């Protein structure tokens, strides 16, 4: 097995892991796009540094758990392509971690953006429903 020799080599391996995940995982591409849109919205709404930190943490956590999920799926598939109850548990638990991170992101998004978005929705509601 080849060991990482320099810090730069380790960094290159890590970046290739991100690129591999982006290339193979549609969900991860969606998470990155969502993260970009959320950061643009954060800038638009002028969030405080603490709010910005919470949003950045939430979107990063979703991306991190999705990548760990990919690592678990790949490892399980390397060990067995046959049905195995433990393989099912490993994959389901990894997918569950992504779900928890996504719920966390929804709650943080609600707490930070809802009151800011609500005033923008009223004119839309009036135009659509007349009240
Ligand atoms: N070898 C296996 N043995 C038992 N169950 C498995 C096995 N492989 C997959 N599963 C079950 O099928 C589900 C989907 O697994 P799969 O590897 O297709 O991931 P996926 O849904 O394609 O994930 P993603 O969309 O994140 O790539 C798993 O959560 C697990 O419940």
mmCIF file of C-alpha atoms and ligand atoms in Angstrom:
data_model
loop_
_atom_site.group_PDB
_atom_site.id
_atom_site.type_symbol
_atom_site.label_atom_id
_atom_site.label_comp_id
_atom_site.label_asym_id
_atom_site.label_seq_id
_atom_site.Cartn_x
_atom_site.Cartn_y
_atom_site.Cartn_z
ATOM 1 C CA UNK A 1 0.000 0.000 0.000
ATOM 2 C CA UNK A 2 1.335 3.447 -0.971
ATOM 3 C CA UNK A 3 1.560 5.835 2.010
ATOM 4 C CA UNK A 4 1.099 9.617 1.688
ATOM 5 C CA UNK A 5 4.600 11.068 1.990
ATOM 6 C CA UNK A 6 4.149 14.788 1.990
ATOM 7 C CA UNK A 7 1.483 17.163 3.183
ATOM 8 C CA UNK A 8 0.957 18.214 -0.427
ATOM 9 C CA UNK A 9 0.374 14.603 -1.528
ATOM 10 C CA UNK A 10 -2.175 14.129 1.269
ATOM 11 C CA UNK A 11 -3.909 17.331 0.146
ATOM 12 C CA UNK A 12 -3.993 16.125 -3.481
ATOM 13 C CA UNK A 13 -5.532 12.798 -2.366
ATOM 14 C CA UNK A 14 -8.149 14.654 -0.331
ATOM 15 C CA UNK A 15 -9.033 16.927 -3.265
ATOM 16 C CA UNK A 16 -9.288 13.899 -5.561
ATOM 17 C CA UNK A 17 -11.733 12.410 -3.014
ATOM 18 C CA UNK A 18 -13.903 15.524 -3.261
ATOM 19 C CA UNK A 19 -13.719 15.462 -7.084
ATOM 20 C CA UNK A 20 -14.552 11.731 -7.211
ATOM 21 C CA UNK A 21 -17.577 12.278 -4.960
ATOM 22 C CA UNK A 22 -18.723 15.218 -7.093
ATOM 23 C CA UNK A 23 -18.318 13.218 -10.301
ATOM 24 C CA UNK A 24 -20.162 10.131 -9.080
ATOM 25 C CA UNK A 25 -22.753 11.433 -6.598
ATOM 26 C CA UNK A 26 -25.673 13.395 -8.013
ATOM 27 C CA UNK A 27 -26.884 14.206 -4.471
ATOM 28 C CA UNK A 28 -23.562 15.818 -3.658
ATOM 29 C CA UNK A 29 -23.762 18.022 -6.777
ATOM 30 C CA UNK A 30 -27.224 19.116 -5.613
ATOM 31 C CA UNK A 31 -25.836 19.823 -2.104
ATOM 32 C CA UNK A 32 -23.014 21.951 -3.539
ATOM 33 C CA UNK A 33 -25.437 23.897 -5.748
ATOM 34 C CA UNK A 34 -27.779 24.410 -2.774
ATOM 35 C CA UNK A 35 -24.842 25.530 -0.627
ATOM 36 C CA UNK A 36 -23.888 28.090 -3.288
ATOM 37 C CA UNK A 37 -27.465 29.437 -3.482
ATOM 38 C CA UNK A 38 -27.781 29.565 0.313
ATOM 39 C CA UNK A 39 -24.493 31.467 0.634
ATOM 40 C CA UNK A 40 -25.702 33.912 -2.060
ATOM 41 C CA UNK A 41 -28.962 34.375 -0.101
ATOM 42 C CA UNK A 42 -26.933 34.888 3.096
ATOM 43 C CA UNK A 43 -25.050 37.687 1.407
ATOM 44 C CA UNK A 44 -28.267 39.204 0.029
ATOM 45 C CA UNK A 45 -29.942 39.234 3.449
ATOM 46 C CA UNK A 46 -26.801 40.563 5.198
ATOM 47 C CA UNK A 47 -26.579 37.898 7.919
ATOM 48 C CA UNK A 48 -24.593 38.581 11.081
ATOM 49 C CA UNK A 49 -21.250 36.729 11.427
ATOM 50 C CA UNK A 50 -22.836 34.304 13.915
ATOM 51 C CA UNK A 51 -25.770 33.581 11.583
ATOM 52 C CA UNK A 52 -23.362 33.167 8.684
ATOM 53 C CA UNK A 53 -21.319 30.716 10.764
ATOM 54 C CA UNK A 54 -24.463 28.678 11.577
ATOM 55 C CA UNK A 55 -25.480 28.556 7.889
ATOM 56 C CA UNK A 56 -21.965 27.657 6.745
ATOM 57 C CA UNK A 57 -21.724 24.946 9.392
ATOM 58 C CA UNK A 58 -25.120 23.496 8.424
ATOM 59 C CA UNK A 59 -24.380 23.295 4.678
ATOM 60 C CA UNK A 60 -20.877 21.919 5.337
ATOM 61 C CA UNK A 61 -22.300 19.211 7.608
ATOM 62 C CA UNK A 62 -24.635 17.998 4.852
ATOM 63 C CA UNK A 63 -21.741 17.822 2.370
ATOM 64 C CA UNK A 64 -19.449 16.104 4.897
ATOM 65 C CA UNK A 65 -22.026 13.449 5.823
ATOM 66 C CA UNK A 66 -22.823 12.833 2.127
ATOM 67 C CA UNK A 67 -19.122 12.220 1.482
ATOM 68 C CA UNK A 68 -18.841 9.879 4.487
ATOM 69 C CA UNK A 69 -21.942 8.094 3.150
ATOM 70 C CA UNK A 70 -20.166 7.666 -0.198
ATOM 71 C CA UNK A 71 -17.084 6.292 1.586
ATOM 72 C CA UNK A 72 -19.218 3.786 3.545
ATOM 73 C CA UNK A 73 -21.138 2.697 0.410
ATOM 74 C CA UNK A 74 -17.901 2.230 -1.522
ATOM 75 C CA UNK A 75 -16.287 0.249 1.307
ATOM 76 C CA UNK A 76 -19.336 -1.995 1.706
ATOM 77 C CA UNK A 77 -19.486 -2.611 -2.070
ATOM 78 C CA UNK A 78 -15.774 -3.477 -2.021
ATOM 79 C CA UNK A 79 -16.376 -6.061 0.729
ATOM 80 C CA UNK A 80 -19.518 -7.609 -0.727
ATOM 81 C CA UNK A 81 -21.899 -7.079 -3.600
ATOM 82 C CA UNK A 82 -24.143 -9.792 -2.169
ATOM 83 C CA UNK A 83 -27.051 -9.042 0.104
ATOM 84 C CA UNK A 84 -25.882 -8.961 3.711
ATOM 85 C CA UNK A 85 -27.882 -7.686 6.716
ATOM 86 C CA UNK A 86 -24.786 -5.925 8.108
ATOM 87 C CA UNK A 87 -24.134 -4.253 4.731
ATOM 88 C CA UNK A 88 -27.726 -3.011 4.786
ATOM 89 C CA UNK A 89 -27.300 -1.647 8.331
ATOM 90 C CA UNK A 90 -23.983 0.072 7.483
ATOM 91 C CA UNK A 91 -25.465 1.762 4.399
ATOM 92 C CA UNK A 92 -28.717 2.699 6.131
ATOM 93 C CA UNK A 93 -26.904 4.217 9.130
ATOM 94 C CA UNK A 94 -24.641 6.249 6.805
ATOM 95 C CA UNK A 95 -27.698 7.438 4.865
ATOM 96 C CA UNK A 96 -29.363 8.244 8.214
ATOM 97 C CA UNK A 97 -26.454 10.533 9.089
ATOM 98 C CA UNK A 98 -27.116 12.531 5.900
ATOM 99 C CA UNK A 99 -30.795 12.726 6.814
ATOM 100 C CA UNK A 100 -30.018 14.086 10.301
ATOM 101 C CA UNK A 101 -27.636 16.678 8.826
ATOM 102 C CA UNK A 102 -30.271 17.691 6.268
ATOM 103 C CA UNK A 103 -32.930 18.113 8.994
ATOM 104 C CA UNK A 104 -30.455 20.215 10.976
ATOM 105 C CA UNK A 105 -29.927 22.397 7.876
ATOM 106 C CA UNK A 106 -33.694 22.821 7.419
ATOM 107 C CA UNK A 107 -34.141 23.912 11.063
ATOM 108 C CA UNK A 108 -31.229 26.374 10.878
ATOM 109 C CA UNK A 109 -32.477 27.653 7.508
ATOM 110 C CA UNK A 110 -35.958 28.156 8.958
ATOM 111 C CA UNK A 111 -34.669 29.984 12.062
ATOM 112 C CA UNK A 112 -32.433 32.311 10.065
ATOM 113 C CA UNK A 113 -34.301 32.919 6.805
ATOM 114 C CA UNK A 114 -38.029 32.569 7.510
ATOM 115 C CA UNK A 115 -38.600 36.041 8.978
ATOM 116 C CA UNK A 116 -36.503 37.585 6.224
ATOM 117 C CA UNK A 117 -38.289 35.788 3.396
ATOM 118 C CA UNK A 118 -41.841 36.260 4.770
ATOM 119 C CA UNK A 119 -42.162 39.956 3.790
ATOM 120 C CA UNK A 120 -41.084 39.049 0.258
ATOM 121 C CA UNK A 121 -43.800 36.395 0.066
ATOM 122 C CA UNK A 122 -46.720 38.716 0.933
ATOM 123 C CA UNK A 123 -46.758 40.591 -2.426
ATOM 124 C CA UNK A 124 -46.502 37.246 -4.217
ATOM 125 C CA UNK A 125 -49.407 35.838 -2.188
ATOM 126 C CA UNK A 126 -51.467 38.982 -2.917
ATOM 127 C CA UNK A 127 -50.728 38.781 -6.639
ATOM 128 C CA UNK A 128 -51.631 35.097 -6.770
ATOM 129 C CA UNK A 129 -54.616 34.908 -4.399
ATOM 130 C CA UNK A 130 -55.723 38.553 -4.102
ATOM 131 C CA UNK A 131 -55.359 38.646 -0.290
HETATM 132 N N1 LIG B 1 -24.945 -5.461 -0.094
HETATM 133 C C1 LIG B 1 -26.117 -5.078 0.431
HETATM 134 N N2 LIG B 1 -26.732 -5.858 1.344
HETATM 135 C C2 LIG B 1 -27.911 -5.484 1.897
HETATM 136 N N3 LIG B 1 -28.552 -4.345 1.617
HETATM 137 C C3 LIG B 1 -27.979 -3.493 0.737
HETATM 138 C C4 LIG B 1 -26.742 -3.806 0.088
HETATM 139 N N4 LIG B 1 -26.412 -2.793 -0.744
HETATM 140 C C5 LIG B 1 -27.398 -1.894 -0.611
HETATM 141 N N5 LIG B 1 -28.336 -2.300 0.266
HETATM 142 C C6 LIG B 1 -29.570 -1.570 0.665
HETATM 143 O O1 LIG B 1 -29.964 -0.745 -0.406
HETATM 144 C C7 LIG B 1 -29.940 0.634 -0.016
HETATM 145 C C8 LIG B 1 -29.398 1.463 -1.150
HETATM 146 O O2 LIG B 1 -28.040 1.138 -1.349
HETATM 147 P P1 LIG B 1 -27.178 1.753 -2.499
HETATM 148 O O3 LIG B 1 -25.802 1.233 -2.420
HETATM 149 O O4 LIG B 1 -27.907 1.590 -3.782
HETATM 150 O O5 LIG B 1 -27.148 3.260 -2.091
HETATM 151 P P2 LIG B 1 -27.901 4.445 -2.830
HETATM 152 O O6 LIG B 1 -29.321 4.482 -2.358
HETATM 153 O O7 LIG B 1 -27.608 4.328 -4.294
HETATM 154 O O8 LIG B 1 -27.175 5.658 -2.190
HETATM 155 P P3 LIG B 1 -26.782 6.990 -2.923
HETATM 156 O O9 LIG B 1 -28.050 7.436 -3.632
HETATM 157 O O10 LIG B 1 -26.367 7.868 -1.778
HETATM 158 O O11 LIG B 1 -25.662 6.606 -3.851
HETATM 159 C C9 LIG B 1 -29.050 0.680 1.232
HETATM 160 O O12 LIG B 1 -29.392 1.751 2.089
HETATM 161 C C10 LIG B 1 -29.342 -0.682 1.868
HETATM 162 O O13 LIG B 1 -30.540 -0.633 2.610
#
